[in-house]
Amino acid sequence: MTATLTHLHAGDSIESIVAAIEADGGVIVEGLLRPDTLERFNDEITPLLEQVTPERKFLNPGLDFFFGTRTRHITAVASKSRTFVTDVLVHPVLLGLCDAILAPGCARYQLNLAHILDRGPGAEQQYIHRDELVWVHVPRPHPELQLASVIALVDFTAENGATRVVPGSHRWPWERVPETDEFAVAAMPAGSAVIYLGSTLHGGGPNSTADQWRRGMHLSYVLGWLRTEENHYLATPPAIARALPRQAQELLGYAAHDALMHGGGYLGALDLRDPVEMLADGSL
Ligand SMILES: [Fe+2]
């Protein structure tokens, strides 16, 4: 594992972060969450994690294999954590990157998935994959579909299962298998994120520690005309979404995808109207 990822800081320019992502398929951005934000977010997450166990049901046997039995999961994060909604989902660096990488391919981008993975001792190397294969039916080549991140909510180390990324794999032929020395370990301090494209090979590393839980969050955004991995209308229904800031409502998919200005039509209407406007006027 001798490959490396560029380390930048949340205060660096969006252009420099985009350039690193386009060159390597991924980058580490340190300082994405300020220490006080990180502490507040973790304070909200800890009691949620205490209510779940790693032994749980998944959608299909493929996910049983993918996630294993040593990881605690929190989903529907927008409905459970105010800090996520106000400080993470709408983070200016993440949205700045989405503006550069996703906006050219759609009328608006949206949240794909926000998923806390607390990978416990004994968690195995995750299957190395490309996130965008959830949209396998989109013919290639295609515009960038997804921008993803794994945010370190504790320090990520090689021992506790820091995400492993294959720099350059976003440009590889689909069938090429990485050699051991082509992996980079996304070791980084808490509050940092590894940010990568949907086409970049990666996976959670093995947790070889005796007692450390590697708490991280997968947070990804997708073109507004694709179906999202998590069903946000069920995860964060109108009764909850109504109380959220408008920008969060929009990212959760309550805003119609209106491509009129691109010569197209609209998606995601309710009663031929824009649901986010209906949240605003009290009719939803
Ligand atoms: Fe992934």
mmCIF file of C-alpha atoms and ligand atoms in Angstrom:
data_model
loop_
_atom_site.group_PDB
_atom_site.id
_atom_site.type_symbol
_atom_site.label_atom_id
_atom_site.label_comp_id
_atom_site.label_asym_id
_atom_site.label_seq_id
_atom_site.Cartn_x
_atom_site.Cartn_y
_atom_site.Cartn_z
ATOM 1 C CA MET A 1 0.000 0.000 0.000
ATOM 2 C CA THR A 2 2.338 2.667 -1.242
ATOM 3 C CA ALA A 3 -0.004 4.858 -3.271
ATOM 4 C CA THR A 4 -0.967 8.172 -1.710
ATOM 5 C CA LEU A 5 -3.731 10.739 -1.870
ATOM 6 C CA THR A 6 -3.151 14.485 -1.809
ATOM 7 C CA HIS A 7 -3.959 16.101 1.536
ATOM 8 C CA LEU A 8 -5.570 19.536 1.315
ATOM 9 C CA HIS A 9 -7.413 21.670 3.867
ATOM 10 C CA ALA A 10 -11.003 22.905 3.954
ATOM 11 C CA GLY A 11 -9.631 26.437 3.666
ATOM 12 C CA ASP A 12 -7.974 25.675 0.312
ATOM 13 C CA SER A 13 -9.723 26.820 -2.854
ATOM 14 C CA ILE A 14 -12.506 24.737 -4.364
ATOM 15 C CA GLU A 15 -10.527 24.808 -7.621
ATOM 16 C CA SER A 16 -7.510 23.153 -6.000
ATOM 17 C CA ILE A 17 -9.688 20.453 -4.419
ATOM 18 C CA VAL A 18 -11.483 19.807 -7.717
ATOM 19 C CA ALA A 19 -8.120 19.575 -9.502
ATOM 20 C CA ALA A 20 -6.913 16.914 -7.047
ATOM 21 C CA ILE A 21 -10.158 14.937 -7.404
ATOM 22 C CA GLU A 22 -9.970 15.058 -11.184
ATOM 23 C CA ALA A 23 -6.302 14.029 -11.185
ATOM 24 C CA ASP A 24 -6.480 11.144 -8.700
ATOM 25 C CA GLY A 25 -10.188 10.335 -8.361
ATOM 26 C CA GLY A 26 -10.047 11.315 -4.705
ATOM 27 C CA VAL A 27 -8.493 13.670 -2.168
ATOM 28 C CA ILE A 28 -8.280 14.073 1.586
ATOM 29 C CA VAL A 29 -9.618 17.383 2.903
ATOM 30 C CA GLU A 30 -8.564 18.008 6.478
ATOM 31 C CA GLY A 31 -10.488 20.295 8.801
ATOM 32 C CA LEU A 32 -13.818 19.853 7.002
ATOM 33 C CA LEU A 33 -15.700 19.838 10.311
ATOM 34 C CA ARG A 34 -14.522 22.290 12.955
ATOM 35 C CA PRO A 35 -13.746 20.722 16.341
ATOM 36 C CA ASP A 36 -16.877 22.189 17.973
ATOM 37 C CA THR A 37 -19.088 20.975 15.113
ATOM 38 C CA LEU A 38 -17.520 17.537 15.260
ATOM 39 C CA GLU A 39 -18.085 17.319 19.014
ATOM 40 C CA ARG A 40 -21.723 18.410 18.729
ATOM 41 C CA PHE A 41 -22.346 15.960 15.867
ATOM 42 C CA ASN A 42 -20.753 13.081 17.796
ATOM 43 C CA ASP A 43 -22.812 13.994 20.877
ATOM 44 C CA GLU A 44 -25.961 13.553 18.761
ATOM 45 C CA ILE A 45 -24.781 10.308 17.185
ATOM 46 C CA THR A 46 -23.508 8.469 20.259
ATOM 47 C CA PRO A 47 -26.937 7.786 21.829
ATOM 48 C CA LEU A 48 -28.236 6.628 18.437
ATOM 49 C CA LEU A 49 -25.387 4.152 18.071
ATOM 50 C CA GLU A 50 -26.026 2.823 21.559
ATOM 51 C CA GLN A 51 -29.488 1.753 20.396
ATOM 52 C CA VAL A 52 -28.321 -0.399 17.476
ATOM 53 C CA THR A 53 -26.368 -3.634 17.118
ATOM 54 C CA PRO A 54 -24.160 -4.837 14.257
ATOM 55 C CA GLU A 55 -26.393 -7.892 13.779
ATOM 56 C CA ARG A 56 -29.259 -6.673 11.653
ATOM 57 C CA LYS A 57 -31.264 -7.256 8.491
ATOM 58 C CA PHE A 58 -30.397 -5.796 5.089
ATOM 59 C CA LEU A 59 -32.177 -5.472 1.788
ATOM 60 C CA ASN A 60 -30.541 -8.557 0.229
ATOM 61 C CA PRO A 61 -27.758 -11.144 0.814
ATOM 62 C CA GLY A 62 -25.355 -8.984 -1.200
ATOM 63 C CA LEU A 63 -25.610 -6.276 1.441
ATOM 64 C CA ASP A 64 -25.187 -8.874 4.209
ATOM 65 C CA PHE A 65 -21.822 -9.697 2.620
ATOM 66 C CA PHE A 66 -20.953 -6.057 1.881
ATOM 67 C CA PHE A 67 -21.516 -4.734 5.397
ATOM 68 C CA GLY A 68 -20.721 -7.803 7.507
ATOM 69 C CA THR A 69 -21.677 -8.205 11.155
ATOM 70 C CA ARG A 70 -19.210 -5.894 12.914
ATOM 71 C CA THR A 71 -20.589 -2.509 11.913
ATOM 72 C CA ARG A 72 -23.247 -0.340 13.547
ATOM 73 C CA HIS A 73 -25.332 1.664 11.076
ATOM 74 C CA ILE A 74 -27.302 4.877 11.392
ATOM 75 C CA THR A 75 -29.385 5.932 8.395
ATOM 76 C CA ALA A 76 -32.013 8.668 7.865
ATOM 77 C CA VAL A 77 -29.467 10.998 9.437
ATOM 78 C CA ALA A 78 -31.271 14.172 8.320
ATOM 79 C CA SER A 79 -34.263 13.182 10.435
ATOM 80 C CA LYS A 80 -32.137 12.418 13.503
ATOM 81 C CA SER A 81 -29.339 14.987 13.711
ATOM 82 C CA ARG A 82 -29.806 18.744 13.567
ATOM 83 C CA THR A 83 -26.062 19.249 13.247
ATOM 84 C CA PHE A 84 -26.015 17.074 10.167
ATOM 85 C CA VAL A 85 -28.688 19.250 8.562
ATOM 86 C CA THR A 86 -27.196 22.616 9.500
ATOM 87 C CA ASP A 87 -23.434 21.977 9.317
ATOM 88 C CA VAL A 88 -22.691 18.866 7.257
ATOM 89 C CA LEU A 89 -25.289 18.330 4.515
ATOM 90 C CA VAL A 90 -24.977 21.947 3.374
ATOM 91 C CA HIS A 91 -21.242 22.326 4.017
ATOM 92 C CA PRO A 92 -19.950 25.018 1.627
ATOM 93 C CA VAL A 93 -16.924 22.974 0.593
ATOM 94 C CA LEU A 94 -19.019 19.917 -0.278
ATOM 95 C CA LEU A 95 -21.606 21.995 -2.127
ATOM 96 C CA GLY A 96 -18.849 23.963 -3.882
ATOM 97 C CA LEU A 97 -17.440 20.684 -5.152
ATOM 98 C CA CYS A 98 -20.915 19.550 -6.230
ATOM 99 C CA ASP A 99 -21.357 22.852 -8.083
ATOM 100 C CA ALA A 100 -18.162 22.145 -10.009
ATOM 101 C CA ILE A 101 -18.523 18.406 -10.578
ATOM 102 C CA LEU A 102 -22.267 17.584 -10.625
ATOM 103 C CA ALA A 103 -24.090 20.770 -11.591
ATOM 104 C CA PRO A 104 -22.966 20.622 -15.250
ATOM 105 C CA GLY A 105 -24.847 17.324 -15.623
ATOM 106 C CA CYS A 106 -28.231 18.281 -14.176
ATOM 107 C CA ALA A 107 -30.616 21.093 -13.297
ATOM 108 C CA ARG A 108 -29.941 20.483 -9.575
ATOM 109 C CA TYR A 109 -28.039 17.869 -7.600
ATOM 110 C CA GLN A 110 -29.356 16.163 -4.492
ATOM 111 C CA LEU A 111 -28.345 14.112 -1.506
ATOM 112 C CA ASN A 112 -27.763 10.484 -2.433
ATOM 113 C CA LEU A 113 -26.982 8.887 0.900
ATOM 114 C CA ALA A 114 -25.973 9.934 4.391
ATOM 115 C CA HIS A 115 -24.975 6.851 6.332
ATOM 116 C CA ILE A 116 -23.009 6.550 9.547
ATOM 117 C CA LEU A 117 -20.871 3.418 9.678
ATOM 118 C CA ASP A 118 -19.310 2.599 13.032
ATOM 119 C CA ARG A 119 -16.940 -0.214 12.052
ATOM 120 C CA GLY A 120 -15.983 -2.255 15.069
ATOM 121 C CA PRO A 121 -12.986 -4.430 15.959
ATOM 122 C CA GLY A 122 -12.796 -7.383 13.596
ATOM 123 C CA ALA A 123 -14.574 -5.611 10.725
ATOM 124 C CA GLU A 124 -13.043 -7.038 7.569
ATOM 125 C CA GLN A 125 -11.717 -5.348 4.447
ATOM 126 C CA GLN A 126 -14.799 -4.254 2.556
ATOM 127 C CA TYR A 127 -15.305 -5.445 -1.008
ATOM 128 C CA ILE A 128 -13.491 -2.954 -3.250
ATOM 129 C CA HIS A 129 -16.079 -1.218 -5.368
ATOM 130 C CA ARG A 130 -17.235 1.802 -7.323
ATOM 131 C CA ASP A 131 -20.170 3.578 -5.703
ATOM 132 C CA GLU A 132 -21.700 4.547 -9.050
ATOM 133 C CA LEU A 133 -22.472 0.922 -9.880
ATOM 134 C CA VAL A 134 -25.797 1.409 -8.106
ATOM 135 C CA TRP A 135 -26.631 3.182 -11.418
ATOM 136 C CA VAL A 136 -25.157 0.397 -13.544
ATOM 137 C CA HIS A 137 -27.808 0.882 -16.232
ATOM 138 C CA VAL A 138 -26.479 4.317 -17.207
ATOM 139 C CA PRO A 139 -24.363 3.680 -20.329
ATOM 140 C CA ARG A 140 -20.691 4.674 -20.119
ATOM 141 C CA PRO A 141 -19.110 7.078 -20.727
ATOM 142 C CA HIS A 142 -21.434 9.414 -18.876
ATOM 143 C CA PRO A 143 -21.142 12.688 -16.954
ATOM 144 C CA GLU A 144 -20.050 12.404 -13.342
ATOM 145 C CA LEU A 145 -23.036 10.872 -11.562
ATOM 146 C CA GLN A 146 -21.955 11.046 -7.944
ATOM 147 C CA LEU A 147 -19.607 12.871 -5.598
ATOM 148 C CA ALA A 148 -18.970 10.932 -2.424
ATOM 149 C CA SER A 149 -17.145 11.400 0.831
ATOM 150 C CA VAL A 150 -16.289 9.475 3.947
ATOM 151 C CA ILE A 151 -16.047 11.864 6.870
ATOM 152 C CA ALA A 152 -13.840 10.735 9.742
ATOM 153 C CA LEU A 153 -15.780 11.238 12.991
ATOM 154 C CA VAL A 154 -12.846 9.786 14.921
ATOM 155 C CA ASP A 155 -9.203 9.618 13.842
ATOM 156 C CA PHE A 156 -8.885 7.190 10.912
ATOM 157 C CA THR A 157 -5.773 5.007 11.008
ATOM 158 C CA ALA A 158 -4.517 2.064 8.973
ATOM 159 C CA GLU A 159 -5.180 -0.119 12.029
ATOM 160 C CA ASN A 160 -8.762 0.918 12.760
ATOM 161 C CA GLY A 161 -9.942 0.575 9.186
ATOM 162 C CA ALA A 162 -9.320 3.850 7.365
ATOM 163 C CA THR A 163 -10.956 3.820 3.927
ATOM 164 C CA ARG A 164 -8.717 2.419 1.182
ATOM 165 C CA VAL A 165 -8.766 4.200 -2.152
ATOM 166 C CA VAL A 166 -7.131 3.408 -5.495
ATOM 167 C CA PRO A 167 -5.856 6.722 -6.916
ATOM 168 C CA GLY A 168 -6.282 6.966 -10.678
ATOM 169 C CA SER A 169 -8.839 4.135 -10.851
ATOM 170 C CA HIS A 170 -11.551 6.564 -11.992
ATOM 171 C CA ARG A 171 -9.855 6.475 -15.394
ATOM 172 C CA TRP A 172 -9.137 2.751 -15.542
ATOM 173 C CA PRO A 173 -10.822 0.228 -17.806
ATOM 174 C CA TRP A 174 -13.679 -1.228 -15.792
ATOM 175 C CA GLU A 175 -12.179 -4.720 -15.560
ATOM 176 C CA ARG A 176 -8.722 -3.713 -14.284
ATOM 177 C CA VAL A 177 -8.012 -5.106 -10.808
ATOM 178 C CA PRO A 178 -5.752 -3.035 -8.506
ATOM 179 C CA GLU A 179 -2.436 -4.394 -7.269
ATOM 180 C CA THR A 180 -1.719 -4.221 -3.543
ATOM 181 C CA ASP A 181 0.674 -1.297 -3.956
ATOM 182 C CA GLU A 182 -1.932 0.754 -5.833
ATOM 183 C CA PHE A 183 -4.058 1.300 -2.702
ATOM 184 C CA ALA A 184 -3.782 4.430 -0.581
ATOM 185 C CA VAL A 185 -4.870 4.417 3.059
ATOM 186 C CA ALA A 186 -7.030 7.426 3.902
ATOM 187 C CA ALA A 187 -5.520 7.893 7.355
ATOM 188 C CA MET A 188 -6.645 11.305 8.593
ATOM 189 C CA PRO A 189 -7.563 13.171 11.764
ATOM 190 C CA ALA A 190 -11.174 13.352 12.956
ATOM 191 C CA GLY A 191 -13.123 16.043 11.127
ATOM 192 C CA SER A 192 -11.368 15.319 7.821
ATOM 193 C CA ALA A 193 -12.962 13.691 4.802
ATOM 194 C CA VAL A 194 -11.807 11.609 1.892
ATOM 195 C CA ILE A 195 -13.757 12.890 -1.096
ATOM 196 C CA TYR A 196 -13.959 10.800 -4.261
ATOM 197 C CA LEU A 197 -15.789 10.234 -7.521
ATOM 198 C CA GLY A 198 -18.429 7.572 -8.109
ATOM 199 C CA SER A 199 -16.018 5.799 -10.462
ATOM 200 C CA THR A 200 -13.101 5.577 -7.992
ATOM 201 C CA LEU A 201 -12.320 2.147 -6.518
ATOM 202 C CA HIS A 202 -12.376 2.096 -2.713
ATOM 203 C CA GLY A 203 -13.572 0.215 0.350
ATOM 204 C CA GLY A 204 -13.479 0.305 4.120
ATOM 205 C CA GLY A 205 -10.222 -1.079 5.524
ATOM 206 C CA PRO A 206 -10.004 -3.933 8.029
ATOM 207 C CA ASN A 207 -10.268 -2.959 11.687
ATOM 208 C CA SER A 208 -7.459 -4.901 13.353
ATOM 209 C CA THR A 209 -7.676 -3.125 16.692
ATOM 210 C CA ALA A 210 -8.952 -4.841 19.841
ATOM 211 C CA ASP A 211 -11.176 -2.047 21.054
ATOM 212 C CA GLN A 212 -11.486 0.890 18.629
ATOM 213 C CA TRP A 213 -14.666 1.703 16.745
ATOM 214 C CA ARG A 214 -13.967 3.501 13.491
ATOM 215 C CA ARG A 215 -16.848 5.952 13.343
ATOM 216 C CA GLY A 216 -17.320 7.550 9.925
ATOM 217 C CA MET A 217 -20.052 8.819 7.666
ATOM 218 C CA HIS A 218 -20.570 8.131 4.005
ATOM 219 C CA LEU A 219 -22.092 11.303 2.548
ATOM 220 C CA SER A 220 -22.737 11.457 -1.182
ATOM 221 C CA TYR A 221 -24.569 13.606 -3.702
ATOM 222 C CA VAL A 222 -25.965 12.612 -7.072
ATOM 223 C CA LEU A 223 -27.398 14.162 -10.215
ATOM 224 C CA GLY A 224 -30.954 15.282 -9.563
ATOM 225 C CA TRP A 225 -32.450 13.075 -12.278
ATOM 226 C CA LEU A 226 -31.248 9.768 -10.850
ATOM 227 C CA ARG A 227 -32.935 7.724 -8.140
ATOM 228 C CA THR A 228 -31.201 8.063 -4.801
ATOM 229 C CA GLU A 229 -29.714 5.201 -2.836
ATOM 230 C CA GLU A 230 -31.702 6.125 0.273
ATOM 231 C CA ASN A 231 -35.383 6.942 -0.064
ATOM 232 C CA HIS A 232 -35.375 10.375 1.540
ATOM 233 C CA TYR A 233 -39.125 10.932 1.294
ATOM 234 C CA LEU A 234 -39.595 7.967 3.624
ATOM 235 C CA ALA A 235 -36.457 8.558 5.717
ATOM 236 C CA THR A 236 -37.268 12.244 6.242
ATOM 237 C CA PRO A 237 -41.013 12.559 5.562
ATOM 238 C CA PRO A 238 -42.793 15.914 5.212
ATOM 239 C CA ALA A 239 -43.706 16.006 8.912
ATOM 240 C CA ILE A 240 -39.968 16.255 9.679
ATOM 241 C CA ALA A 241 -38.751 17.974 6.501
ATOM 242 C CA ARG A 242 -41.212 20.829 7.077
ATOM 243 C CA ALA A 243 -39.084 22.092 9.986
ATOM 244 C CA LEU A 244 -35.766 21.963 8.112
ATOM 245 C CA PRO A 245 -34.048 24.851 6.314
ATOM 246 C CA ARG A 246 -35.091 25.190 2.675
ATOM 247 C CA GLN A 247 -31.640 24.299 1.340
ATOM 248 C CA ALA A 248 -31.804 21.002 3.220
ATOM 249 C CA GLN A 249 -35.314 20.332 1.893
ATOM 250 C CA GLU A 250 -34.029 20.919 -1.622
ATOM 251 C CA LEU A 251 -31.074 18.574 -1.167
ATOM 252 C CA LEU A 252 -33.368 15.900 0.271
ATOM 253 C CA GLY A 253 -35.212 15.871 -3.053
ATOM 254 C CA TYR A 254 -38.253 17.936 -2.129
ATOM 255 C CA ALA A 255 -37.361 20.429 -4.882
ATOM 256 C CA ALA A 256 -38.542 19.493 -8.355
ATOM 257 C CA HIS A 257 -35.805 18.866 -10.918
ATOM 258 C CA ASP A 258 -36.856 21.493 -13.436
ATOM 259 C CA ALA A 259 -34.833 21.300 -16.655
ATOM 260 C CA LEU A 260 -36.896 23.856 -18.543
ATOM 261 C CA MET A 261 -33.902 26.179 -18.901
ATOM 262 C CA HIS A 262 -31.963 23.260 -20.412
ATOM 263 C CA GLY A 263 -34.713 22.599 -22.952
ATOM 264 C CA GLY A 264 -36.183 19.744 -20.912
ATOM 265 C CA GLY A 265 -39.056 19.045 -18.539
ATOM 266 C CA TYR A 266 -39.520 18.488 -14.841
ATOM 267 C CA LEU A 267 -39.249 15.573 -12.418
ATOM 268 C CA GLY A 268 -40.497 15.103 -8.878
ATOM 269 C CA ALA A 269 -43.653 17.225 -8.963
ATOM 270 C CA LEU A 270 -46.603 16.852 -6.594
ATOM 271 C CA ASP A 271 -50.014 17.805 -7.955
ATOM 272 C CA LEU A 272 -48.131 19.494 -10.829
ATOM 273 C CA ARG A 273 -46.355 21.781 -8.355
ATOM 274 C CA ASP A 274 -42.913 22.013 -6.770
ATOM 275 C CA PRO A 275 -43.065 20.217 -3.395
ATOM 276 C CA VAL A 276 -40.505 22.531 -1.813
ATOM 277 C CA GLU A 277 -42.834 25.473 -2.522
ATOM 278 C CA MET A 278 -45.697 23.534 -0.979
ATOM 279 C CA LEU A 279 -43.623 22.952 2.160
ATOM 280 C CA ALA A 280 -43.052 26.707 2.257
ATOM 281 C CA ASP A 281 -46.711 27.690 1.882
ATOM 282 C CA GLY A 282 -47.998 25.056 4.288
ATOM 283 C CA SER A 283 -49.880 22.957 1.730
ATOM 284 C CA LEU A 284 -47.521 19.995 2.263
HETATM 285 FE FE FE B 1 -18.452 2.887 -1.200
#
